[in-house]
Coordinates of C-alpha atoms in Angstrom, one line a residue:
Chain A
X714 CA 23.7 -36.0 -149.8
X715 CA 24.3 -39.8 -150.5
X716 CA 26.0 -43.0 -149.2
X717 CA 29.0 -43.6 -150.2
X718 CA 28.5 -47.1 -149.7
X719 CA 26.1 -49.5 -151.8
X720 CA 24.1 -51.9 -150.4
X721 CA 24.4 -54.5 -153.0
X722 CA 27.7 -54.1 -152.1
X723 CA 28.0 -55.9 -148.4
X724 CA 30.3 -58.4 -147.9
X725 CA 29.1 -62.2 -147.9
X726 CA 31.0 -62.1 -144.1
X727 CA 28.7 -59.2 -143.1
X728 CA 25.8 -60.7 -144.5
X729 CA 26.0 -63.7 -142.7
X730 CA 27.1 -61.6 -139.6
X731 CA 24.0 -60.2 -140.3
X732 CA 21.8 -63.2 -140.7
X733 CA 22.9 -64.4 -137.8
X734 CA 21.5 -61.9 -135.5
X735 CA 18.2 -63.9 -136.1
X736 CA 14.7 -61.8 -135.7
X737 CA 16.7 -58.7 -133.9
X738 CA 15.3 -55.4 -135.2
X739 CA 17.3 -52.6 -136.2
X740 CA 16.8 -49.2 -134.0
X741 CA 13.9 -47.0 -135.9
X742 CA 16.8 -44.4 -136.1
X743 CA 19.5 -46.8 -137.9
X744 CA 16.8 -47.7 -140.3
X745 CA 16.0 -43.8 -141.0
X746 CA 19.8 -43.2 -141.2
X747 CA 19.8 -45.4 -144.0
X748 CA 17.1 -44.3 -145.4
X749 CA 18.2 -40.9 -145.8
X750 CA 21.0 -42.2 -147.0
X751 CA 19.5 -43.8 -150.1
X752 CA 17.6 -40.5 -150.7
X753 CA 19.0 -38.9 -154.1
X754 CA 20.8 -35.5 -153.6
X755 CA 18.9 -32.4 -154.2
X756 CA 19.3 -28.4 -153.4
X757 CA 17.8 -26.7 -150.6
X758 CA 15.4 -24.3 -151.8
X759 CA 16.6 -20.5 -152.1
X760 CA 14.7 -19.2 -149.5
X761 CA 15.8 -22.0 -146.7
X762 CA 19.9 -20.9 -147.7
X763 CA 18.9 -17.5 -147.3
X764 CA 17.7 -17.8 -143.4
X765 CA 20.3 -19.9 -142.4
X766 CA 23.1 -17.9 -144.2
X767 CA 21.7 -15.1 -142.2
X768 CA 21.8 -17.1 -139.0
X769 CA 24.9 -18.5 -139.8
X770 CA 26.7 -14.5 -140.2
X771 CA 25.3 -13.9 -136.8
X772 CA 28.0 -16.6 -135.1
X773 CA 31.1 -15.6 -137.8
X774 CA 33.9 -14.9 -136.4
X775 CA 33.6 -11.0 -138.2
X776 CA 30.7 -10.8 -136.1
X777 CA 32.6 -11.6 -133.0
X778 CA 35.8 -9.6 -133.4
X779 CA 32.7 -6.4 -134.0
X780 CA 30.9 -7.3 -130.6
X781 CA 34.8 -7.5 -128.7
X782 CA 36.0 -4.0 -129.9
X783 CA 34.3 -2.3 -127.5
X784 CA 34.7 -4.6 -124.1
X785 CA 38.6 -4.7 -125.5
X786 CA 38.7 -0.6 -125.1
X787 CA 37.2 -0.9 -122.2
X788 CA 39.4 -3.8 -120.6
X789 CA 42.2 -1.5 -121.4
X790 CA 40.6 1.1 -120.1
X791 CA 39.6 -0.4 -116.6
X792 CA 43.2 -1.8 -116.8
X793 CA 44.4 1.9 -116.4
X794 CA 41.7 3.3 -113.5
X795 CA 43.2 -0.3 -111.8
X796 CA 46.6 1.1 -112.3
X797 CA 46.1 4.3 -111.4
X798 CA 44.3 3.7 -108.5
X799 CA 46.8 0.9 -106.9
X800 CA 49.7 3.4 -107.6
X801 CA 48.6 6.5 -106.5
X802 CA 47.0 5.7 -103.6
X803 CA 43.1 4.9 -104.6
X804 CA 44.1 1.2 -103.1
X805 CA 42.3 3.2 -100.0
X806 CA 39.1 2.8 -102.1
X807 CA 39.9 -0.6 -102.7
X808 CA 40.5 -1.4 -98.9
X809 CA 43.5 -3.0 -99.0
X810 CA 46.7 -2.8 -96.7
X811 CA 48.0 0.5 -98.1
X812 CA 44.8 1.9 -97.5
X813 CA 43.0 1.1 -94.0
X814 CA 45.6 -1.6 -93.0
X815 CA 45.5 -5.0 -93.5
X816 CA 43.7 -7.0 -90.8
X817 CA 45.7 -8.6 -88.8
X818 CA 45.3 -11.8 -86.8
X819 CA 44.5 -11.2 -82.8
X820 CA 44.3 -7.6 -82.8
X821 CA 41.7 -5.8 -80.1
X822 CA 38.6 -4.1 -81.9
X823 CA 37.8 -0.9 -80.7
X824 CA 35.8 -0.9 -77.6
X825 CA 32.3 0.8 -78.1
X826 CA 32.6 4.7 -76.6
X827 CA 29.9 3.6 -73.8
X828 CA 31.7 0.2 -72.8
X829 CA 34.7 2.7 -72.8
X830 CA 32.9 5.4 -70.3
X831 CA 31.1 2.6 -68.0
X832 CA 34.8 0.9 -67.0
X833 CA 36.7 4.5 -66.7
X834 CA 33.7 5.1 -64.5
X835 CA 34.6 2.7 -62.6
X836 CA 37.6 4.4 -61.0
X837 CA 37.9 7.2 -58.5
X838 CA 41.1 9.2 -60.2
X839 CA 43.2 11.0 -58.5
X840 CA 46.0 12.5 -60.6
X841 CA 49.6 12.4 -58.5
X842 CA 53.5 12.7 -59.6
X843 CA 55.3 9.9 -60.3
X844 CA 57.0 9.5 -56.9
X845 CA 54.0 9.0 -55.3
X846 CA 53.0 5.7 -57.2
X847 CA 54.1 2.0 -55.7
X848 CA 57.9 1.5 -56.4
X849 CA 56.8 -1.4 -59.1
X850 CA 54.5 1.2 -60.9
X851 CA 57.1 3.9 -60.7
X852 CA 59.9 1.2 -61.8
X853 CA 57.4 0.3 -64.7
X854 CA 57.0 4.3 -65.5
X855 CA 60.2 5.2 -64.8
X856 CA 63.3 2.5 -65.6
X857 CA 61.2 1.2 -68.4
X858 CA 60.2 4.0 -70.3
X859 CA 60.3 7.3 -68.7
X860 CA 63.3 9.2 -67.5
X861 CA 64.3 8.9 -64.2
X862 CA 64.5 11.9 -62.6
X863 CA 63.5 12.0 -60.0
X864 CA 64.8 9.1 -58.6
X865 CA 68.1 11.6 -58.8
Chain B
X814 CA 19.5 -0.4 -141.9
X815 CA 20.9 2.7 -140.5
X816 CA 23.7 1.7 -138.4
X817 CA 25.3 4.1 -135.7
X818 CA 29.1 4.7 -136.3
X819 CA 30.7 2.8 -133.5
X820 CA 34.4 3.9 -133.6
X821 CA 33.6 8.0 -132.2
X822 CA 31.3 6.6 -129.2
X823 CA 34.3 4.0 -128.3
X824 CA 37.1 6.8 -128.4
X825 CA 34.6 8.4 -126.6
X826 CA 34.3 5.6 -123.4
X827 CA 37.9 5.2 -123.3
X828 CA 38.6 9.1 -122.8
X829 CA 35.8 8.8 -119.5
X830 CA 37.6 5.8 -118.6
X831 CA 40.9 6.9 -118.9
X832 CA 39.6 10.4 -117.2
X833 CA 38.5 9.0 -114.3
X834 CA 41.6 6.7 -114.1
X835 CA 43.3 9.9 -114.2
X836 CA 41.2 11.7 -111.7
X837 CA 41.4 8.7 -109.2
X838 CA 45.1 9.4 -109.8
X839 CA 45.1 12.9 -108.9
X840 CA 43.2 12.4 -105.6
X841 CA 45.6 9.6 -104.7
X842 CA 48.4 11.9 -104.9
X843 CA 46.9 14.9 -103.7
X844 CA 45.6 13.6 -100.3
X845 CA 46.2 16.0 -97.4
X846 CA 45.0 14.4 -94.7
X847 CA 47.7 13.9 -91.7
X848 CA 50.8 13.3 -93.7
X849 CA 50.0 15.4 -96.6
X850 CA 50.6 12.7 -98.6
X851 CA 52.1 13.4 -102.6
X852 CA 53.8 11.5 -105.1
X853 CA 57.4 11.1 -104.7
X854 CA 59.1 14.1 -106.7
X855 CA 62.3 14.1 -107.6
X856 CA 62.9 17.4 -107.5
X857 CA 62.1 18.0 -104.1
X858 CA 64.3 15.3 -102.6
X859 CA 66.3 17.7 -101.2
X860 CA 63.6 19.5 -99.1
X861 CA 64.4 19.2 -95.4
X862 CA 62.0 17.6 -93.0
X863 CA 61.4 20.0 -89.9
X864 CA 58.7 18.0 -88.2
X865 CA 54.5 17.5 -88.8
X866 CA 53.4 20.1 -91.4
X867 CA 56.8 20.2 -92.5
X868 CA 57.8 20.9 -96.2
X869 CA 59.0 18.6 -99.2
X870 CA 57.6 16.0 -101.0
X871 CA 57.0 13.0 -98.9
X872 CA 57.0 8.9 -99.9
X873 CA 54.0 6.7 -98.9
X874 CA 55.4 3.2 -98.8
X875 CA 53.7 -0.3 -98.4
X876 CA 55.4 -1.8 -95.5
X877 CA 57.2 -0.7 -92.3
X878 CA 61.0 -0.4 -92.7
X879 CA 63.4 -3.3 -91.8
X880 CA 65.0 -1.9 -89.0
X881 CA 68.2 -3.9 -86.8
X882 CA 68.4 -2.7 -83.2
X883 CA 71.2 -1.4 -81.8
X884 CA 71.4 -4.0 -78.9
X885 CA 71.7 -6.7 -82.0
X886 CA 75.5 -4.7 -83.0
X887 CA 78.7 -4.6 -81.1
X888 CA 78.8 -1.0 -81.1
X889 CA 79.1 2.3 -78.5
X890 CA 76.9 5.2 -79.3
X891 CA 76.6 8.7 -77.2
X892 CA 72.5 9.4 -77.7
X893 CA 71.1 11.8 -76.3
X894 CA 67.0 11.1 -74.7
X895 CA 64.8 13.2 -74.0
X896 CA 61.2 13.2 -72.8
X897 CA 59.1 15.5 -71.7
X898 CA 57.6 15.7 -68.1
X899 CA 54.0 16.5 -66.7
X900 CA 54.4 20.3 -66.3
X901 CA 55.6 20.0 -69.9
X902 CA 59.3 20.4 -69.9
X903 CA 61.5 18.5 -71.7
X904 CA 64.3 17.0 -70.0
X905 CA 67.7 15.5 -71.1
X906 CA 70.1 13.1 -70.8
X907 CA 73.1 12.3 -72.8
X908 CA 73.8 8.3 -72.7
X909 CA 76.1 6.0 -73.3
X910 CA 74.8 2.7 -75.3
X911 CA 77.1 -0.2 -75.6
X912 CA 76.4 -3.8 -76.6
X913 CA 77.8 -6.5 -78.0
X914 CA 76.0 -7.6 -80.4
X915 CA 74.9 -11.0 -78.8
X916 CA 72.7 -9.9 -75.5
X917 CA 75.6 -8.1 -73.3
X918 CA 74.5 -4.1 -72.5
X919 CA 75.1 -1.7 -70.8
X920 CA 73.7 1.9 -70.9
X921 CA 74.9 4.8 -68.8
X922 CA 73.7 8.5 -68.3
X923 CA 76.7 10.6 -69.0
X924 CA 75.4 14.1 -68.1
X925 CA 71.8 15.6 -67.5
X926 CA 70.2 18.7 -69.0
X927 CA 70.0 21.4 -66.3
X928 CA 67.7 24.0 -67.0
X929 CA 68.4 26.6 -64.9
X930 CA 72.1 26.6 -65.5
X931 CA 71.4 25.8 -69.6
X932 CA 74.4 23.3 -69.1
X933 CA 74.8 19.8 -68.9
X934 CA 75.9 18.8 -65.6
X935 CA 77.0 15.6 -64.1
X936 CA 74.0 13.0 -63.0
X937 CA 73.4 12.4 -59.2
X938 CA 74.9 9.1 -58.5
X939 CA 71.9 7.4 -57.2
X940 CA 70.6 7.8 -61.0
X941 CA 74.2 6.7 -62.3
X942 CA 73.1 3.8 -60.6
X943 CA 69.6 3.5 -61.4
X944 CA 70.6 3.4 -64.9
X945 CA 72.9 0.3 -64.2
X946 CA 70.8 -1.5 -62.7
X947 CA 67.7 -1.0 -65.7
X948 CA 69.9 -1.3 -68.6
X949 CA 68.1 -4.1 -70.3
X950 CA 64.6 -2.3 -69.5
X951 CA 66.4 0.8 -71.2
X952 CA 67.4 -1.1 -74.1
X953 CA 64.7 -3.5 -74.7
X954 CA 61.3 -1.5 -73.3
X955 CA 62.0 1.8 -73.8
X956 CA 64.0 2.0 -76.6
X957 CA 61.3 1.7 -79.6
X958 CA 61.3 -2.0 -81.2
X959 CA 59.1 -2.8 -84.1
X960 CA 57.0 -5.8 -82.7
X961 CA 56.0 -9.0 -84.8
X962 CA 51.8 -8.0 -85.6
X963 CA 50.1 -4.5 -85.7
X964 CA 52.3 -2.9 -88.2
X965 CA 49.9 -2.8 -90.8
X966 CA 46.3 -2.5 -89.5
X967 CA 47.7 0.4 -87.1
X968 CA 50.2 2.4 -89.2
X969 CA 50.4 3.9 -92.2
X970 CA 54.0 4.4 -93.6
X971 CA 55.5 7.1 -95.4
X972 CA 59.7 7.9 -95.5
X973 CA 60.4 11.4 -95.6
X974 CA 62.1 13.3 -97.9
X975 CA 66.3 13.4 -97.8
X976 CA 68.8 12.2 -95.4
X977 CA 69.8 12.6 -92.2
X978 CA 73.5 12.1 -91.2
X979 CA 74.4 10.3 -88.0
X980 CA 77.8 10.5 -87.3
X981 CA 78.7 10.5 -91.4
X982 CA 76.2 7.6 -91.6
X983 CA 73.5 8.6 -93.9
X984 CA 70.2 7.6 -92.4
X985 CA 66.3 8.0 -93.6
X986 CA 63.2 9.1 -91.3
X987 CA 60.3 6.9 -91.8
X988 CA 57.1 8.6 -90.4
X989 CA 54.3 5.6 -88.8
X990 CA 51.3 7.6 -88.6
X991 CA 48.7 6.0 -86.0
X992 CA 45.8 4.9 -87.8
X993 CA 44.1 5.2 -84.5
X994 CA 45.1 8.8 -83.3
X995 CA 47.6 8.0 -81.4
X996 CA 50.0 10.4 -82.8
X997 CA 52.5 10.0 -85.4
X998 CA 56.3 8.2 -84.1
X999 CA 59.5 8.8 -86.4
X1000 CA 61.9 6.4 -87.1
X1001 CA 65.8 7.3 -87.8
X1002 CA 67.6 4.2 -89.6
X1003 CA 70.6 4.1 -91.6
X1004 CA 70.5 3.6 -95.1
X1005 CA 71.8 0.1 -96.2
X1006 CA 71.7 -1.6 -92.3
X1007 CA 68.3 -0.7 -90.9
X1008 CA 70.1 0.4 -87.8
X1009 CA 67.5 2.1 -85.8
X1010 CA 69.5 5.8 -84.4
X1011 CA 66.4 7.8 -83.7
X1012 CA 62.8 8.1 -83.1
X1013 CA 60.5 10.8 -82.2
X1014 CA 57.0 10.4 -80.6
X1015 CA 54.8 13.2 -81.1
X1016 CA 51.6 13.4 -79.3
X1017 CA 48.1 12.8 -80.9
X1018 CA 47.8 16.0 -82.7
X1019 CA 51.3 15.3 -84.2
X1020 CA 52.7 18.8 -83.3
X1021 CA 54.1 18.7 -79.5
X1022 CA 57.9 16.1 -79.3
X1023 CA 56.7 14.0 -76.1
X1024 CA 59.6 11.4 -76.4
X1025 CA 62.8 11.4 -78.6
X1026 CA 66.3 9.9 -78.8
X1027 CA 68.5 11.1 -81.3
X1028 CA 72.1 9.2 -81.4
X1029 CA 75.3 11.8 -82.0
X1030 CA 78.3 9.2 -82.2
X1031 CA 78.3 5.8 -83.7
X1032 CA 81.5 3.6 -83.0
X1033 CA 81.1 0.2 -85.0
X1034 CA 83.1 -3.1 -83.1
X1035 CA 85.1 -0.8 -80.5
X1036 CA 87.1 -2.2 -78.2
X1037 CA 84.6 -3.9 -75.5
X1038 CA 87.5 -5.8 -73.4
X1039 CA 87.3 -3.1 -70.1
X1040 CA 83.3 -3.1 -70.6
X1041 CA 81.3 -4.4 -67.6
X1042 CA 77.8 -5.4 -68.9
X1043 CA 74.9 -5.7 -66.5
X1044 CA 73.2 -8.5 -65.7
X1045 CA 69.7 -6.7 -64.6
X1046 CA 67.5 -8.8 -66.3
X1047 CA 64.9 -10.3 -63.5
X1048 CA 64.2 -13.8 -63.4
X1049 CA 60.8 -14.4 -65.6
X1050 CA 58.7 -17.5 -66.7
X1051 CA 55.9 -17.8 -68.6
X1052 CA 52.9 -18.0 -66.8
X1053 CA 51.1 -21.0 -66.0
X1054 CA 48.7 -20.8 -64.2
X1055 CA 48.8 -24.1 -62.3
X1056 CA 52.7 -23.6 -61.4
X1057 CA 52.2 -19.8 -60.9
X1058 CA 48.8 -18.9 -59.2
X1059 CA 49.9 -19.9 -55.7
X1060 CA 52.8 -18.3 -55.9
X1061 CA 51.2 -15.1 -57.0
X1062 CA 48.8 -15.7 -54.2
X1063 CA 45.9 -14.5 -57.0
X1064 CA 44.6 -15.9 -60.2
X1065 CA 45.3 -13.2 -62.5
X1066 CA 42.1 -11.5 -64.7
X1067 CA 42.0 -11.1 -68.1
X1068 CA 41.9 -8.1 -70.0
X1069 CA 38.2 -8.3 -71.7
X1070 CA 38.7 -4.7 -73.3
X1071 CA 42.6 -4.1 -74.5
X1072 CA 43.0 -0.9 -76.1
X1073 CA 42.1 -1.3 -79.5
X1074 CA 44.8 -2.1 -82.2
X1075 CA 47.2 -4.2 -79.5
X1076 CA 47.8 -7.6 -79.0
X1077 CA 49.3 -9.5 -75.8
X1078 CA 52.6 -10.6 -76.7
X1079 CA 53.2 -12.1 -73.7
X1080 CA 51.9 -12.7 -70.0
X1081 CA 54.9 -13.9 -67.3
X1082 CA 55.7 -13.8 -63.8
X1083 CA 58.7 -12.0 -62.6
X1084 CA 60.1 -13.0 -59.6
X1085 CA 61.2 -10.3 -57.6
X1086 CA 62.8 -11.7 -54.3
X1087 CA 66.0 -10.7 -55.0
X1088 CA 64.6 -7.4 -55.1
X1089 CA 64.4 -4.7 -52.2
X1090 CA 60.3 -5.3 -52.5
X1091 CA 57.5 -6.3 -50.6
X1092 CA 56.5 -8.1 -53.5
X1093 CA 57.9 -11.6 -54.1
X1094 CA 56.0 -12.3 -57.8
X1095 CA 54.2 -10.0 -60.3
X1096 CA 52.0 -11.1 -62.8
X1097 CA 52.9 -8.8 -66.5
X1098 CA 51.4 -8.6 -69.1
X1099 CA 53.0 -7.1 -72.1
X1100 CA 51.1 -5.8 -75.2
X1101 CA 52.1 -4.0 -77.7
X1102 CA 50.0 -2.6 -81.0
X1103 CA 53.6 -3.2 -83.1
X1104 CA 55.2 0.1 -81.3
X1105 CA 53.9 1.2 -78.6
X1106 CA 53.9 -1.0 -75.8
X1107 CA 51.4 -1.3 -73.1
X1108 CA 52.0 -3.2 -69.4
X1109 CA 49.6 -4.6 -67.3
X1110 CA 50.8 -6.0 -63.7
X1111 CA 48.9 -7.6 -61.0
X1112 CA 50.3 -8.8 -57.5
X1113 CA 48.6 -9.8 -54.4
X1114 CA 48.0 -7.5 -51.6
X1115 CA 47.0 -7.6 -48.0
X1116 CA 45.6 -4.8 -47.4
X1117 CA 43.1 -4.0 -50.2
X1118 CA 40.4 -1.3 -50.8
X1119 CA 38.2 -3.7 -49.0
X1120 CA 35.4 -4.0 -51.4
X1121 CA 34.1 -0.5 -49.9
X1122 CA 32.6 0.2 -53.7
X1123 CA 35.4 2.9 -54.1
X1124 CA 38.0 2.1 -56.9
X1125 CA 40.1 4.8 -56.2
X1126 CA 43.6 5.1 -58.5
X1127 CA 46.2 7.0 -58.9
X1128 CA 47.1 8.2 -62.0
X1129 CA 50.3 10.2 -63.5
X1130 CA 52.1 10.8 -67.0
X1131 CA 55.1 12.0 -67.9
X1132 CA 57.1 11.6 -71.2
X1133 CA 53.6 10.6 -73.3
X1134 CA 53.7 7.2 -70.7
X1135 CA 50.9 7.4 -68.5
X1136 CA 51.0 5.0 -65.4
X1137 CA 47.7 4.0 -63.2
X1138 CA 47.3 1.9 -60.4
X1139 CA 44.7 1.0 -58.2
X1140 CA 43.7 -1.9 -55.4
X1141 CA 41.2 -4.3 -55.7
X1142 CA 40.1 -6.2 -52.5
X1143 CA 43.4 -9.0 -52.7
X1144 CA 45.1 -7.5 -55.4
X1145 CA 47.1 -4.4 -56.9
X1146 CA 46.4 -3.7 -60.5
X1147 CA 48.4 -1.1 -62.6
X1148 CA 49.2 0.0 -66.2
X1149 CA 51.9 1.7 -68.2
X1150 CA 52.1 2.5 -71.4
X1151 CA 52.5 4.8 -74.3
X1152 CA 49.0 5.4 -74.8
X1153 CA 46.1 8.6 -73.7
X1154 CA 44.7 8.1 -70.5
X1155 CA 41.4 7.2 -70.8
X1156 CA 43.1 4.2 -72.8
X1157 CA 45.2 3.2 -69.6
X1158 CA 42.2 4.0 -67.6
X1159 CA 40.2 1.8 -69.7
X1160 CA 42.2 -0.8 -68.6
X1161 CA 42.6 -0.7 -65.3
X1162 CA 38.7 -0.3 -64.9
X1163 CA 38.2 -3.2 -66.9
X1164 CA 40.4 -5.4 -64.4
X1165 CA 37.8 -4.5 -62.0
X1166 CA 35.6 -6.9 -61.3

């Protein structure tokens, strides 16, 4: 590798541009920029181009398309299971809304079985027929919902 | 270097892949459970649904149908309800629907189902005019809506195979199977509208008909001009509970345990004055799980259990609706509602303090 540029060469405006910076010093890495680039070209010994030509094939793209063939097949693959499972049904497994239902905003959870026996517990049932509820209950049961016979 | 050939141990990964894409495939369309759930087939479109366990190949959809209520059309239907009673009968009465499409009902019974004669016979007049004077409750409360949450996390969908003509309309059933073993409901609509014509509500196990209405005529923007709607719709705010307590004479309780899968959709006070009661104001609550619907009332008493340590309450069912009530020391609590009884039970407990 070598300069393009000759140092003999330099402008008399860059040289006095130069002169004038007075006793600043160069950075040590400027100076071994330049020095390098004085250097004469000259070939890499055999040995050096052979590891880094072996590194080098590591990184080619050849390399690369090798190492994607299999993730691609399997991308495909994982695209079908996907499909399969969101269009027959598998969503289930996947807990979405097809599945388990969706959860929905303000909804009661289900109340623990022993919460649920200690509040029925709390009442003394007696089982009666409709007519012998409070008129508003028997409106509720009857009018609203259930037939009405026997208010005939 | 010996290198392994790649190319047979890919083919090989994709096969298991797409096997078990397959096989997740087959178990999503062979599912038995309930519904008996199987990929729409073509060929079986034609296979008549006869109920639960019923043959033909059946559709799981997404969503619930879009269904328009017949109290949204001007329209005059004969339906025919029927529900089934405590001792397990079913009983039946042939009704008259009319609206107008813009809030004006009426519904009228027409004839009842007499079992011992096996003839429809004409209805007592006291229920002729029971009907009159609950047409909205009818149309609005016991007619089946679909509500605005709950849809999803406590029903699964499916439509079933073939039509169903209504009156030359061609309609589709769409089965909402509880996700909470509540038993499955059936929905009747017509193809193209939505109109809801039909329902069914089985009980849990999804094999006995507890509630149903099917509609036999459908007249579309008939001649209303000689109608008489009814006006039965009881004043009702929304409750506040500075405005409302003292005229309740109580300060409502909430509900800490709702049965689970509902929400409140709304809590008012009726006013009941103009009523023959010796209640003035009721405190409702009405909650709903996106079909069934569940009410919860409260009103002060005078005469209460008297803190004695006895809840005692009266229970009965009829039609799948089960209704409990009970008295607290200042206050009557009760509950109705399409649900088992240890649900309603559950309730009314829990409003026990």
């Amino acid at each position: 590798m070598a300069s393009e540029l000759n140092p003999d060469e330099l402008s008399h405006e860059l040289i006095a541009a130069l002169r004038s910076l007075g006793g600043e010093r160069a950075p040590a890495a400027l100076a071994d920029g330049v020095e390098l680039a004085r250097l004469p070209q000259v070939s890499a010994p055999p040995e050096l181009w052979a590891r880094v030509s072996a590194e080098l094939r590591k990184d080619s793209p050849e390399q690369r398309t090798r190492l994607m063939a299999w993730p691609r097949w399997a991308a495909a693959a994982s695209i079908l299971l996907l499909a399969g499972l969101a269009w027959f049904g598998g969503a289930e497994l996947l807990g979405t809304k097809r599945g388990l239902g969706i959860e929905e905003f303000g909804l009661a959870q289900a109340v623990p079985a022993e919460t649920r026996r200690m509040l029925i517990a709390r009442l003394v049932v007696r089982e009666v027929p409709p007519e012998k509820l409070s008129p508003l209950t028997r409106s509720f049961m009857m009018g609203s919902m259930a037939p009405m016979r026997d208010d005939g | 270097m010996n290198r392994v050939p790649a190319a047979p141990f890919r083919l090989a990964g994709a096969l298991l892949l797409g096997a078990v894409a397959l096989f997740a495939s087959c178990k999503g369309s062979a599912q038995t459970s309930d519904g008996g759930w199987s990929a729409a087939s073509s060929g079986n479109q034609n296979a008549i649904w006869s109920g639960p366990g019923g043959a033909g190949a059946r559709q799981r959809t997404d969503h619930p149908p879009t269904l328009t209520v017949a109290e949204l059309w001007s329209l005059r239907t004969v339906r025919i309800f029927e529900s089934r009673d405590a001792s397990g009968a079913l009983l039946r009465f042939r009704e008259l629907f009319q609206s107008d499409g813009t809030g004006n009902l009426r519904v009228d019974v027409l004839e009842v189902w007499d079992e011992i004669s096996q003839a429809w016979i004409l209805p007592h007049p006291l229920l002729e005019a029971l009907y009159g004077m609950r047409t909205s409750y009818i149309a609005r409360l016991r007619d089946l809506h679909l509500h605005a949450r709950g849809l999803y996390a406590n029903y699964r969908w499916e439509q079933m195979p073939g039509t169903v003509t209504v009156d030359g309309r061609a309609c589709v059933t769409t089965r909402a199977h509880s996700l909470r073993n509540l038993g499955p409901i059936d929905l009747v609509h017509e193809v193209g509208t939505g109109l809801l014509l039909g329902w069914t509500v089985w009980d849990e196990s999804g094999t006995q008909v507890m509630q149903s209405l099917t509609t036999l005529t459908v007249e579309m923007n008939p001649n209303q001009s000689s109608v008489q709607w009814v006006n039965d719709v009881l004043p009702e705010e929304p409750y506040n509970p500075i405005v409302h307590d003292a005229l309740l004479g109580i300060t409502p309780r909430a509900l800490t345990y709702p049965p689970a899968g509902f929400y409140r959709e709304k809590a008012v006070v009726e006013d009941l004055r103009a009523q023959v009661s010796p209640v003035n104001y009721v405190y409702l609550e009405y909650w709903t799980d996106g079909l069934r619907t569940l009410f919860v009332m409260q009103h002060a008493i005078s005469n209460g259990n008297g803190g004695g340590g006895l809840n005692l309450a009266q229970m009965s069912h009829e039609g799948g609706i089960v209704a409990v009530e009970s008295d607290a020391s200042d206050r009557r609590i009760g509950a109705v509602g399409l649900l088992p009884k240890d649900d309603i039970l559950m309730v009314v407990g829990d409003l026990h303090e």
